[in-house]
Coordinates of C-alpha atoms and ligand atoms in Angstrom, one line a residue:
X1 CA -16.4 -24.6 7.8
X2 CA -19.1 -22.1 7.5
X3 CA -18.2 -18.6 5.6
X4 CA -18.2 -15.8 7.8
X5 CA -17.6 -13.0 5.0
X6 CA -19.2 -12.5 1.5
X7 CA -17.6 -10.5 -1.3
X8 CA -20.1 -10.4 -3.9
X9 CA -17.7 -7.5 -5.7
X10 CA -15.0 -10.7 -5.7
X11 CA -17.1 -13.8 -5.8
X12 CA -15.6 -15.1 -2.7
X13 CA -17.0 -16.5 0.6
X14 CA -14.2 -16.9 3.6
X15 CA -14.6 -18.1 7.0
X16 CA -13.0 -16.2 9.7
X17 CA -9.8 -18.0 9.9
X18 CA -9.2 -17.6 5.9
X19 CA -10.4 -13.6 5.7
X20 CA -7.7 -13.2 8.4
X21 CA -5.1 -14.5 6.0
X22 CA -6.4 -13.7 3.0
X23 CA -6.2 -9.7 4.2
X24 CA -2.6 -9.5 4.7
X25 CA -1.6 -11.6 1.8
X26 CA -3.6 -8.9 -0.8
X27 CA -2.1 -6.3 1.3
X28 CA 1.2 -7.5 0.8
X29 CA 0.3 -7.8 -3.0
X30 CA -0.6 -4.3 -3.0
X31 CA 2.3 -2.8 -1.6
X32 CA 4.5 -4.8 -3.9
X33 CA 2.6 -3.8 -6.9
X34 CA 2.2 -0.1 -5.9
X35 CA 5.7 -0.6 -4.9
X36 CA 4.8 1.3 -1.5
X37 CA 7.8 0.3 0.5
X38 CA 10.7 -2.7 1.1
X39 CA 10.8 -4.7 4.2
X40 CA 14.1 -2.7 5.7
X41 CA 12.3 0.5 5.5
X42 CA 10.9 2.0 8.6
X43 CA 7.1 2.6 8.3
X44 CA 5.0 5.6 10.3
X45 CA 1.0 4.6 10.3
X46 CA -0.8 7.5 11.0
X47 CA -3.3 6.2 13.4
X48 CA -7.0 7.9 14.2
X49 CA -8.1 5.5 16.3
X50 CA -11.2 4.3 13.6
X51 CA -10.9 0.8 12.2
X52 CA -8.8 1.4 8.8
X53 CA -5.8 2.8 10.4
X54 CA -5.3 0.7 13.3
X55 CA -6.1 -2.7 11.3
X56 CA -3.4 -1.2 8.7
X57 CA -1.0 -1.0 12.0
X58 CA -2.4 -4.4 12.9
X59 CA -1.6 -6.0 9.3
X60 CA 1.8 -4.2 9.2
X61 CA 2.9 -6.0 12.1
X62 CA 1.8 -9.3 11.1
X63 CA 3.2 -9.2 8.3
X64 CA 6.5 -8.4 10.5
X65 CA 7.5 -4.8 8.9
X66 CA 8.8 -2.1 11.3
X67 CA 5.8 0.1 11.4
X68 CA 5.6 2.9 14.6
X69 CA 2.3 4.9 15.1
X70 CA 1.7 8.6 15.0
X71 CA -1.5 10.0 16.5
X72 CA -2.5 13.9 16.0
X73 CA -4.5 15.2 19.2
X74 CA -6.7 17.6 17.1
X75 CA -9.0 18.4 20.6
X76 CA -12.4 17.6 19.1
X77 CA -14.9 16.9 21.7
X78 CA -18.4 17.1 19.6
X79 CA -20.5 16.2 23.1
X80 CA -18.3 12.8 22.6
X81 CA -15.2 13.2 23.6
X82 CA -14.0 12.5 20.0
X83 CA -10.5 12.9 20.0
X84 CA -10.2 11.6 23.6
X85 CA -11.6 8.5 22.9
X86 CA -9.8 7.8 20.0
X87 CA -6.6 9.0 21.8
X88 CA -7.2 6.4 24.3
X89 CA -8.0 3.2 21.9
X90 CA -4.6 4.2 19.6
X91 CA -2.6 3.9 22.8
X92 CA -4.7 1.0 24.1
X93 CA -3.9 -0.9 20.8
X94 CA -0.1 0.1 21.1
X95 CA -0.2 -1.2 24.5
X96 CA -1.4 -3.9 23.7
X97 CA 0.6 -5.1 20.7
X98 CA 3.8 -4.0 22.3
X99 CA 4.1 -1.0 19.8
X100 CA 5.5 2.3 19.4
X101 CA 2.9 5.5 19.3
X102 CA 4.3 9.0 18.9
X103 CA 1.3 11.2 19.9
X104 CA 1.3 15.3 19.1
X105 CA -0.8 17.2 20.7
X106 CA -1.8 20.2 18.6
X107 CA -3.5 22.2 21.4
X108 CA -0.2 21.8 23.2
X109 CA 2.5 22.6 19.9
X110 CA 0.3 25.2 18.2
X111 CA -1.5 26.8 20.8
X112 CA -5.1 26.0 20.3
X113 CA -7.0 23.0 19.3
X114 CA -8.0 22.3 15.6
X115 CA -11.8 23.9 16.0
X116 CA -10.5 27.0 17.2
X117 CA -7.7 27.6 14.9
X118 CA -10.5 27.3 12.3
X119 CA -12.3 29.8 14.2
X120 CA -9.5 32.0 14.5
X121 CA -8.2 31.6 11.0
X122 CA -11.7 32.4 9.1
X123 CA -10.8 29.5 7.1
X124 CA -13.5 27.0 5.8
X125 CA -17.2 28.7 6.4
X126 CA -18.0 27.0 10.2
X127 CA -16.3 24.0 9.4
X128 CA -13.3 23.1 10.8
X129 CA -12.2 20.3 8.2
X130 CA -10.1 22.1 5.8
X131 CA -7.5 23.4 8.8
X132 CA -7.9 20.3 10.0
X133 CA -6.7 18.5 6.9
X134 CA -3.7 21.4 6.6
X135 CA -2.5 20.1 9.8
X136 CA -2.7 16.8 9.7
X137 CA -0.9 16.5 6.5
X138 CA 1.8 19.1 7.7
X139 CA 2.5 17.4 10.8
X140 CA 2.2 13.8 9.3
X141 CA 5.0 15.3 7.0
X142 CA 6.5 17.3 9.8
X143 CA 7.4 14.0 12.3
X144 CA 8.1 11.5 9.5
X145 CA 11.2 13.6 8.4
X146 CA 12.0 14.8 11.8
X147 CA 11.9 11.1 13.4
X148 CA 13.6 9.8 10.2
X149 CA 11.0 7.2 8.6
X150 CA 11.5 6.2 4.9
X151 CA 7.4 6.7 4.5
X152 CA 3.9 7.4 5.8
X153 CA 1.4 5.1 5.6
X154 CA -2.5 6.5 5.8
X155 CA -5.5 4.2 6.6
X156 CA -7.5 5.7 3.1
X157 CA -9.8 2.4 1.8
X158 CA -11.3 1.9 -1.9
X159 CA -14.7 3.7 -0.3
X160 CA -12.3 6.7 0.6
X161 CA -10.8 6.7 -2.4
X162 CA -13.8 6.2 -4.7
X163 CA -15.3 9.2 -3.3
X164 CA -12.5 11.3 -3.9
X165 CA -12.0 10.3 -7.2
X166 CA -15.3 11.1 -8.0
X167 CA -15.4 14.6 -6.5
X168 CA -12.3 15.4 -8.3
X169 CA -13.6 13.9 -12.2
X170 CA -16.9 15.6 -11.3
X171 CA -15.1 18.7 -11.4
X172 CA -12.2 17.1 -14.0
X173 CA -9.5 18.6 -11.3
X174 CA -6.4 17.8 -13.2
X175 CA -3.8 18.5 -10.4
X176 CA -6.1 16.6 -7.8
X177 CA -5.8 13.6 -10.4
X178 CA -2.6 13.7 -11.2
X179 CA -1.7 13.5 -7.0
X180 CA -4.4 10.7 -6.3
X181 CA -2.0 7.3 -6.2
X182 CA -1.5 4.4 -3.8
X183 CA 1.9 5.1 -3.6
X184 CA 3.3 8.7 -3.8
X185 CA 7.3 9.4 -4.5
X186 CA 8.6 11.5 -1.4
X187 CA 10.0 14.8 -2.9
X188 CA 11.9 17.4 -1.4
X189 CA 10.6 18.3 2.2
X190 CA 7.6 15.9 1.6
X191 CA 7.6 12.3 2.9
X192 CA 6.4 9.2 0.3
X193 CA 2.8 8.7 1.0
X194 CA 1.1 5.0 0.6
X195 CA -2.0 4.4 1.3
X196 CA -1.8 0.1 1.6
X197 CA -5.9 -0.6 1.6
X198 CA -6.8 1.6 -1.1
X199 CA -8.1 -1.6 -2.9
X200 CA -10.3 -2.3 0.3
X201 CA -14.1 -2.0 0.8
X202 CA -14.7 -0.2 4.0
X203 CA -17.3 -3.0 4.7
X204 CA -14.1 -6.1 4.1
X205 CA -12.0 -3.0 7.1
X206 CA -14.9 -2.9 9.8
X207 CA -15.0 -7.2 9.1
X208 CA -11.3 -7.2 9.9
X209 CA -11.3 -5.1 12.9
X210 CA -13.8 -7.0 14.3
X211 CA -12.9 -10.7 13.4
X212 CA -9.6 -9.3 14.7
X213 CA -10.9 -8.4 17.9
X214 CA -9.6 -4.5 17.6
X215 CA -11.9 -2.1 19.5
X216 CA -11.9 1.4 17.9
X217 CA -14.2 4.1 17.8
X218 CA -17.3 4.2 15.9
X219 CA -18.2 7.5 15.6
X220 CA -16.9 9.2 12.8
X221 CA -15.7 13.2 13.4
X222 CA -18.9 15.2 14.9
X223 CA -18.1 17.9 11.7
X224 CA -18.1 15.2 9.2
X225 CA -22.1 15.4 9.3
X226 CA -23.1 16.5 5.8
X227 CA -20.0 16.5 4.8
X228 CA -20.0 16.3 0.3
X229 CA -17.7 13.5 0.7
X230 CA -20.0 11.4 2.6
X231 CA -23.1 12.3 0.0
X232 CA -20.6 10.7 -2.9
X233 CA -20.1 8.1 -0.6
X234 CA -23.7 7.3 -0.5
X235 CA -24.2 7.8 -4.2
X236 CA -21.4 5.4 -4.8
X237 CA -23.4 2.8 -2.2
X238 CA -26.2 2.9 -4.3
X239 CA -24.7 2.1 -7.5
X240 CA -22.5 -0.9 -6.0
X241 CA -25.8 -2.1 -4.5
X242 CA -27.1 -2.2 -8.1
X243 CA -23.8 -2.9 -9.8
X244 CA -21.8 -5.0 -6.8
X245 CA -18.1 -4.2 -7.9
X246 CA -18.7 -1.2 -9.6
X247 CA -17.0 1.1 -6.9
X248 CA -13.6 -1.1 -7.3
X249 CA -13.4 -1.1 -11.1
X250 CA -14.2 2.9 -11.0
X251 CA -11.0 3.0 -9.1
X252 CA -9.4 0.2 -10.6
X253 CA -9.7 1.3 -13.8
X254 CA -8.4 4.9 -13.2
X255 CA -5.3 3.4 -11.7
X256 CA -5.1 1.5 -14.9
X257 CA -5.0 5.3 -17.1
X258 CA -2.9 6.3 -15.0
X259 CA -0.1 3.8 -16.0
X260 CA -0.5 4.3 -18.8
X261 CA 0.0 8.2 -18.5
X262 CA -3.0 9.6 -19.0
X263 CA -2.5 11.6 -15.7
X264 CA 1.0 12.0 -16.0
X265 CA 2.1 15.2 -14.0
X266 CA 2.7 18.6 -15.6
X267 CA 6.4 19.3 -16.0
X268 CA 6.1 22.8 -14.8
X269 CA 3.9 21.9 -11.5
X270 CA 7.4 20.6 -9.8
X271 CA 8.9 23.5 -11.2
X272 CA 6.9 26.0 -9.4
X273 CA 7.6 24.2 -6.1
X274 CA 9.6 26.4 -3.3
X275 CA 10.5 25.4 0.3
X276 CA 8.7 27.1 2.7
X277 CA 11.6 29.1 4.7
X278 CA 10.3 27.8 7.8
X279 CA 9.4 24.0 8.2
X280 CA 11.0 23.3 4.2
X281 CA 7.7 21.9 3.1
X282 CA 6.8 22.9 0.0
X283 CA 5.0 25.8 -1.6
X284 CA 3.9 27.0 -4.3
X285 CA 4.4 30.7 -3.1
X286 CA 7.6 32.6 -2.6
X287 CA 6.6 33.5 1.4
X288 CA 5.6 30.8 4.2
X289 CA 3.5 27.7 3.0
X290 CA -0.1 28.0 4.2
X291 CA 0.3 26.1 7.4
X292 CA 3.0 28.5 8.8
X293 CA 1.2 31.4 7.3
X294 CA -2.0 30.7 9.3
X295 CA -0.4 29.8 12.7
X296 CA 1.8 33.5 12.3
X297 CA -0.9 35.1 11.1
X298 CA -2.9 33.7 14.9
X299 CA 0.2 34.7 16.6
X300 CA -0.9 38.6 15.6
X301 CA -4.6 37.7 16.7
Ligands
LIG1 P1 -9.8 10.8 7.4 O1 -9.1 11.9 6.7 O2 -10.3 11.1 8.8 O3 -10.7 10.0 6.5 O4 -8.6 9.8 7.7 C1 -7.8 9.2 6.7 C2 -6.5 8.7 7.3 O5 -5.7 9.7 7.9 C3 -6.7 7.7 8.5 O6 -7.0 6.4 8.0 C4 -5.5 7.8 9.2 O7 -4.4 7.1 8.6 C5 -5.1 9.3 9.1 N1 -5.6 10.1 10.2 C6 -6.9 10.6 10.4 N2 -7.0 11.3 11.5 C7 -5.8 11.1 12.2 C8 -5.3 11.5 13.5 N3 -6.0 12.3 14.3 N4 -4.0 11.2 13.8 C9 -3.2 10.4 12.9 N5 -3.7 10.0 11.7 C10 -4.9 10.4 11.4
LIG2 FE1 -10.7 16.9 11.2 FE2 -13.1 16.1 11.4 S1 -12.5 18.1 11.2 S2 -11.3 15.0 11.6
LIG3 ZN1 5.8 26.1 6.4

Protein backbone atom coordinates (compact mmCIF):
# COMPACT_ATOMS: atom_id res chain seq x y z
CA UNK A 1 0.00 0.00 0.00
CA UNK A 2 1.30 3.36 -0.79
CA UNK A 3 2.61 5.55 2.35
CA UNK A 4 0.56 8.43 2.91
CA UNK A 5 2.82 10.11 5.84
CA UNK A 6 6.63 10.56 6.07
CA UNK A 7 8.45 11.16 9.33
CA UNK A 8 11.84 11.86 8.33
CA UNK A 9 12.47 12.93 12.28
CA UNK A 10 11.52 8.91 12.84
CA UNK A 11 12.47 7.23 9.67
CA UNK A 12 9.14 5.95 9.10
CA UNK A 13 6.64 5.98 6.14
CA UNK A 14 2.79 4.86 7.00
CA UNK A 15 -0.13 4.60 4.93
CA UNK A 16 -3.29 6.01 6.17
CA UNK A 17 -4.73 3.07 7.74
CA UNK A 18 -1.34 2.44 9.82
CA UNK A 19 -0.71 6.31 10.96
CA UNK A 20 -4.34 5.93 12.30
CA UNK A 21 -3.11 3.19 14.54
CA UNK A 22 0.10 3.94 15.01
CA UNK A 23 -1.13 7.51 16.77
CA UNK A 24 -3.11 6.17 19.51
CA UNK A 25 -0.72 3.31 20.26
CA UNK A 26 2.33 6.12 20.96
CA UNK A 27 -0.27 8.11 22.70
CA UNK A 28 -1.08 5.45 24.91
CA UNK A 29 2.72 4.84 25.39
CA UNK A 30 3.00 8.32 26.43
CA UNK A 31 0.57 8.60 28.98
CA UNK A 32 1.82 5.37 30.57
CA UNK A 33 5.34 6.55 30.58
CA UNK A 34 4.51 10.17 31.76
CA UNK A 35 2.14 8.34 33.92
CA UNK A 36 -0.59 10.99 32.95
CA UNK A 37 -3.62 9.07 34.07
CA UNK A 38 -5.29 5.29 34.70
CA UNK A 39 -8.10 4.01 32.62
CA UNK A 40 -10.84 4.56 35.70
CA UNK A 41 -10.06 8.11 35.88
CA UNK A 42 -12.33 10.62 34.50
CA UNK A 43 -10.52 12.80 31.83
CA UNK A 44 -11.66 16.76 30.98
CA UNK A 45 -9.93 17.74 27.35
CA UNK A 46 -9.97 21.21 27.04
CA UNK A 47 -11.15 21.65 23.57
CA UNK A 48 -10.39 24.97 21.23
CA UNK A 49 -11.79 23.78 18.39
CA UNK A 50 -8.02 23.73 16.38
CA UNK A 51 -6.83 20.30 15.39
CA UNK A 52 -4.55 19.25 18.52
CA UNK A 53 -7.29 19.33 21.00
CA UNK A 54 -10.08 17.77 19.31
CA UNK A 55 -7.81 14.83 17.71
CA UNK A 56 -6.58 14.47 21.49
CA UNK A 57 -10.61 14.12 22.34
CA UNK A 58 -10.72 11.96 19.24
CA UNK A 59 -7.78 9.53 20.36
CA UNK A 60 -9.12 9.52 23.98
CA UNK A 61 -12.11 7.97 22.89
CA UNK A 62 -10.67 5.45 20.77
CA UNK A 63 -8.75 4.38 22.97
CA UNK A 64 -12.06 3.90 25.15
CA UNK A 65 -11.08 6.29 28.30
CA UNK A 66 -13.90 8.55 29.80
CA UNK A 67 -12.81 11.81 28.42
CA UNK A 68 -15.72 14.88 28.52
CA UNK A 69 -14.88 18.25 26.80
CA UNK A 70 -14.61 21.75 28.18
CA UNK A 71 -14.76 24.73 25.82
CA UNK A 72 -14.01 28.52 27.08
CA UNK A 73 -16.09 31.09 24.99
CA UNK A 74 -13.37 33.79 25.22
CA UNK A 75 -15.68 36.26 22.52
CA UNK A 76 -12.95 36.76 20.00
CA UNK A 77 -14.29 37.85 16.74
CA UNK A 78 -10.90 39.22 14.78
CA UNK A 79 -13.22 40.04 11.44
CA UNK A 80 -13.63 36.04 11.64
CA UNK A 81 -15.82 35.11 13.99
CA UNK A 82 -12.92 33.25 15.84
CA UNK A 83 -14.40 31.99 18.79
CA UNK A 84 -17.82 31.42 17.16
CA UNK A 85 -16.56 29.19 14.74
CA UNK A 86 -14.61 27.27 16.86
CA UNK A 87 -17.48 27.12 19.32
CA UNK A 88 -19.55 25.65 16.67
CA UNK A 89 -16.95 22.78 15.34
CA UNK A 90 -16.19 21.69 19.33
CA UNK A 91 -19.95 21.01 19.61
CA UNK A 92 -20.17 19.70 16.07
CA UNK A 93 -17.42 17.17 16.91
CA UNK A 94 -19.26 16.28 20.32
CA UNK A 95 -22.32 15.87 18.39
CA UNK A 96 -21.05 13.88 16.39
CA UNK A 97 -19.10 11.42 18.42
CA UNK A 98 -21.85 11.13 20.95
CA UNK A 99 -19.82 13.17 23.56
CA UNK A 100 -20.05 15.31 26.46
CA UNK A 101 -18.99 19.22 26.02
CA UNK A 102 -19.30 21.59 28.98
CA UNK A 103 -18.99 25.07 27.36
CA UNK A 104 -18.40 28.54 29.68
CA UNK A 105 -19.04 31.36 28.39
CA UNK A 106 -16.80 34.12 29.85
CA UNK A 107 -18.66 37.11 28.43
CA UNK A 108 -21.62 35.62 30.23
CA UNK A 109 -19.75 34.47 33.93
CA UNK A 110 -17.40 37.41 34.14
CA UNK A 111 -19.04 40.02 32.55
CA UNK A 112 -17.13 40.97 29.46
CA UNK A 113 -15.40 39.02 26.82
CA UNK A 114 -11.59 38.20 27.06
CA UNK A 115 -10.46 41.47 24.69
CA UNK A 116 -12.19 43.75 26.86
CA UNK A 117 -11.20 42.57 30.14
CA UNK A 118 -7.64 43.11 28.74
CA UNK A 119 -8.79 46.46 27.83
CA UNK A 120 -10.18 47.20 31.06
CA UNK A 121 -7.57 45.56 33.20
CA UNK A 122 -4.35 47.55 31.51
CA UNK A 123 -2.88 44.23 31.53
CA UNK A 124 -0.52 43.05 28.58
CA UNK A 125 0.36 46.35 26.25
CA UNK A 126 -2.77 45.96 23.43
CA UNK A 127 -2.62 42.36 23.56
CA UNK A 128 -5.11 40.51 25.02
CA UNK A 129 -3.08 37.08 25.38
CA UNK A 130 -1.74 37.25 28.88
CA UNK A 131 -5.59 37.72 30.46
CA UNK A 132 -6.47 35.45 28.17
CA UNK A 133 -4.07 32.73 29.37
CA UNK A 134 -5.06 33.81 33.26
CA UNK A 135 -8.45 32.73 32.43
CA UNK A 136 -8.25 29.93 30.63
CA UNK A 137 -6.00 28.26 33.02
CA UNK A 138 -8.20 29.47 36.04
CA UNK A 139 -11.30 28.28 34.64
CA UNK A 140 -9.74 25.04 33.17
CA UNK A 141 -8.78 24.59 36.97
CA UNK A 142 -12.03 26.16 38.15
CA UNK A 143 -14.60 23.28 36.27
CA UNK A 144 -12.24 20.33 36.59
CA UNK A 145 -12.51 20.52 40.51
CA UNK A 146 -16.02 21.77 40.51
CA UNK A 147 -17.33 18.94 38.04
CA UNK A 148 -15.11 16.43 39.85
CA UNK A 149 -12.49 15.08 37.11
CA UNK A 150 -9.27 13.26 38.35
CA UNK A 151 -7.29 15.57 35.53
CA UNK A 152 -7.10 18.03 32.65
CA UNK A 153 -5.85 17.16 29.51
CA UNK A 154 -4.46 20.16 27.11
CA UNK A 155 -3.94 19.79 23.29
CA UNK A 156 0.02 21.32 23.76
CA UNK A 157 2.24 19.32 20.75
CA UNK A 158 6.27 18.87 20.65
CA UNK A 159 6.05 22.31 18.25
CA UNK A 160 4.18 23.97 21.34
CA UNK A 161 6.34 22.68 23.61
CA UNK A 162 9.66 23.23 21.75
CA UNK A 163 8.97 26.81 21.59
CA UNK A 164 8.37 27.24 25.08
CA UNK A 165 11.18 25.51 26.20
CA UNK A 166 13.18 27.58 24.27
CA UNK A 167 11.77 30.93 25.40
CA UNK A 168 12.14 29.91 28.90
CA UNK A 169 16.31 28.47 28.46
CA UNK A 170 16.79 31.67 26.40
CA UNK A 171 16.02 33.50 29.41
CA UNK A 172 17.27 30.27 31.86
CA UNK A 173 13.74 30.79 33.71
CA UNK A 174 14.21 28.33 36.44
CA UNK A 175 10.59 28.26 37.89
CA UNK A 176 9.22 28.18 34.14
CA UNK A 177 11.49 24.92 33.89
CA UNK A 178 10.90 23.35 36.72
CA UNK A 179 6.72 23.53 35.85
CA UNK A 180 7.23 22.53 31.99
CA UNK A 181 6.28 18.50 32.23
CA UNK A 182 3.89 16.17 30.36
CA UNK A 183 2.38 15.23 33.31
CA UNK A 184 1.87 17.65 36.20
CA UNK A 185 0.91 16.30 40.02
CA UNK A 186 -2.54 18.05 40.95
CA UNK A 187 -1.71 20.07 44.23
CA UNK A 188 -3.97 21.67 46.47
CA UNK A 189 -6.77 23.77 44.62
CA UNK A 190 -4.90 22.90 41.31
CA UNK A 191 -6.01 19.98 39.04
CA UNK A 192 -3.10 17.43 37.43
CA UNK A 193 -2.31 18.79 34.09
CA UNK A 194 -1.14 16.25 31.10
CA UNK A 195 -0.49 17.26 28.11
CA UNK A 196 -0.78 13.53 26.05
CA UNK A 197 0.89 14.85 22.44
CA UNK A 198 3.69 16.72 23.76
CA UNK A 199 5.92 14.13 21.77
CA UNK A 200 3.87 15.14 18.53
CA UNK A 201 4.96 17.25 15.50
CA UNK A 202 2.27 19.72 14.79
CA UNK A 203 2.66 18.53 11.09
CA UNK A 204 2.07 14.32 12.35
CA UNK A 205 -1.61 16.56 14.39
CA UNK A 206 -2.96 18.47 11.18
CA UNK A 207 -2.18 14.64 9.25
CA UNK A 208 -4.33 13.06 11.90
CA UNK A 209 -7.13 15.48 11.84
CA UNK A 210 -7.43 15.26 8.43
CA UNK A 211 -6.87 11.44 7.68
CA UNK A 212 -9.42 11.36 10.50
CA UNK A 213 -11.83 13.37 8.68
CA UNK A 214 -12.15 16.02 11.78
CA UNK A 215 -13.01 19.54 10.44
CA UNK A 216 -11.63 22.32 12.79
CA UNK A 217 -10.72 25.66 12.35
CA UNK A 218 -7.71 26.82 10.63
CA UNK A 219 -7.14 30.10 11.68
CA UNK A 220 -5.14 30.42 14.55
CA UNK A 221 -6.24 33.49 17.23
CA UNK A 222 -6.38 36.92 15.19
CA UNK A 223 -3.90 38.31 18.30
CA UNK A 224 -1.49 35.53 17.91
CA UNK A 225 0.04 37.62 14.82
CA UNK A 226 3.62 38.41 15.79
CA UNK A 227 3.29 36.78 18.60
CA UNK A 228 7.40 35.75 20.12
CA UNK A 229 6.11 32.32 20.39
CA UNK A 230 5.37 31.99 16.87
CA UNK A 231 8.97 33.70 15.85
CA UNK A 232 10.66 30.59 18.04
CA UNK A 233 8.44 28.55 16.36
CA UNK A 234 9.86 29.50 12.99
CA UNK A 235 13.44 29.50 14.21
CA UNK A 236 12.89 26.05 15.47
CA UNK A 237 11.34 25.15 11.68
CA UNK A 238 14.39 26.18 10.28
CA UNK A 239 16.74 24.17 12.17
CA UNK A 240 14.58 20.84 11.95
CA UNK A 241 14.52 21.59 8.17
CA UNK A 242 18.33 21.50 8.37
CA UNK A 243 18.56 19.00 11.22
CA UNK A 244 15.14 16.81 10.71
CA UNK A 245 14.58 15.59 14.38
CA UNK A 246 16.35 18.23 16.06
CA UNK A 247 13.06 19.87 17.56
CA UNK A 248 12.12 16.35 19.35
CA UNK A 249 15.53 15.60 20.79
CA UNK A 250 15.70 19.36 22.16
CA UNK A 251 12.66 18.41 24.00
CA UNK A 252 13.48 14.93 24.48
CA UNK A 253 16.48 15.43 25.88
CA UNK A 254 15.34 18.08 28.49
CA UNK A 255 12.72 15.62 29.68
CA UNK A 256 15.64 13.32 30.07
CA UNK A 257 17.54 16.15 32.79
CA UNK A 258 14.70 16.45 34.20
CA UNK A 259 14.57 12.83 35.53
CA UNK A 260 17.24 12.90 36.47
CA UNK A 261 16.70 16.11 38.71
CA UNK A 262 18.31 18.58 37.18
CA UNK A 263 15.09 20.66 37.42
CA UNK A 264 13.98 19.35 40.44
CA UNK A 265 11.61 22.03 42.23
CA UNK A 266 12.72 24.43 44.99
CA UNK A 267 11.53 23.27 48.37
CA UNK A 268 10.52 26.61 49.45
CA UNK A 269 8.43 27.45 46.08
CA UNK A 270 5.45 25.07 47.51
CA UNK A 271 6.07 26.66 50.67
CA UNK A 272 5.21 30.05 49.67
CA UNK A 273 1.87 28.73 48.17
CA UNK A 274 -1.49 30.18 49.82
CA UNK A 275 -5.17 29.60 48.75
CA UNK A 276 -6.61 32.34 47.28
CA UNK A 277 -9.69 33.15 49.86
CA UNK A 278 -12.00 33.16 47.07
CA UNK A 279 -11.86 30.34 44.36
CA UNK A 280 -8.81 28.29 46.67
CA UNK A 281 -6.44 28.37 43.78
CA UNK A 282 -3.35 29.06 44.65
CA UNK A 283 -1.21 32.16 45.24
CA UNK A 284 1.75 33.24 45.98
CA UNK A 285 0.32 36.40 47.76
CA UNK A 286 -1.45 36.68 51.13
CA UNK A 287 -4.77 38.65 49.29
CA UNK A 288 -6.84 37.23 46.12
CA UNK A 289 -4.84 35.33 43.34
CA UNK A 290 -4.47 37.47 40.23
CA UNK A 291 -7.53 36.22 38.47
CA UNK A 292 -9.98 37.35 41.24
CA UNK A 293 -7.95 40.35 41.82
CA UNK A 294 -8.42 41.64 38.27
CA UNK A 295 -12.18 40.68 37.78
CA UNK A 296 -12.80 42.79 41.54
CA UNK A 297 -10.67 45.24 40.64
CA UNK A 298 -13.25 45.66 37.00
CA UNK A 299 -16.07 45.39 39.33
CA UNK A 300 -14.79 49.08 40.69
CA UNK A 301 -14.32 50.24 36.94
P1 LIG B 1 -3.12 27.56 22.92
O1 LIG B 1 -2.78 28.13 24.25
O2 LIG B 1 -4.15 28.34 22.18
O3 LIG B 1 -1.94 27.14 22.10
O4 LIG B 1 -3.86 26.19 23.25
C1 LIG B 1 -3.25 25.16 23.95
C2 LIG B 1 -4.30 24.20 24.46
O5 LIG B 1 -5.16 24.87 25.38
C3 LIG B 1 -5.22 23.66 23.38
O6 LIG B 1 -4.68 22.53 22.73
C4 LIG B 1 -6.45 23.31 24.17
O7 LIG B 1 -6.29 22.07 24.83
C5 LIG B 1 -6.49 24.41 25.22
N1 LIG B 1 -7.36 25.55 24.80
C6 LIG B 1 -7.00 26.63 24.07
N2 LIG B 1 -8.05 27.45 23.88
C7 LIG B 1 -9.11 26.88 24.50
C8 LIG B 1 -10.50 27.23 24.65
N3 LIG B 1 -11.00 28.36 24.13
N4 LIG B 1 -11.29 26.40 25.35
C9 LIG B 1 -10.79 25.25 25.90
N5 LIG B 1 -9.51 24.88 25.78
C10 LIG B 1 -8.67 25.66 25.09
FE1 LIG C 1 -6.38 34.01 23.85
FE2 LIG C 1 -5.57 34.47 21.48
S1 LIG C 1 -5.70 35.89 23.05
S2 LIG C 1 -6.41 32.64 22.27
ZN1 LIG D 1 -8.79 33.47 43.17
Amino acid sequence: MKASVHMRQHKLALCRDHYLEWIPEQTERFIKKYEMFRREERVLVAVSGGKDSLSLWDILHRLGYQADGLYIGLGIDGGVGYSDESHRLSEKFASENGLRLHVVDVAKEYGQPIPILAEMSHRGQGRPCAVCGLAKRHIMNRIARDLGYDVLATGHNLDDEAAVLFGNTLQWSGNFLRRQSPALRESPGLARKVKPLCRFYEREMAAYALLRGIEYIYEECPFAEGATSIYYKELLNRLETDKPGSKLIFYLRFLEARETGLFAPAPEEAANLHPCPNCGQPTSTDDLCSFCRMIEKLKTV
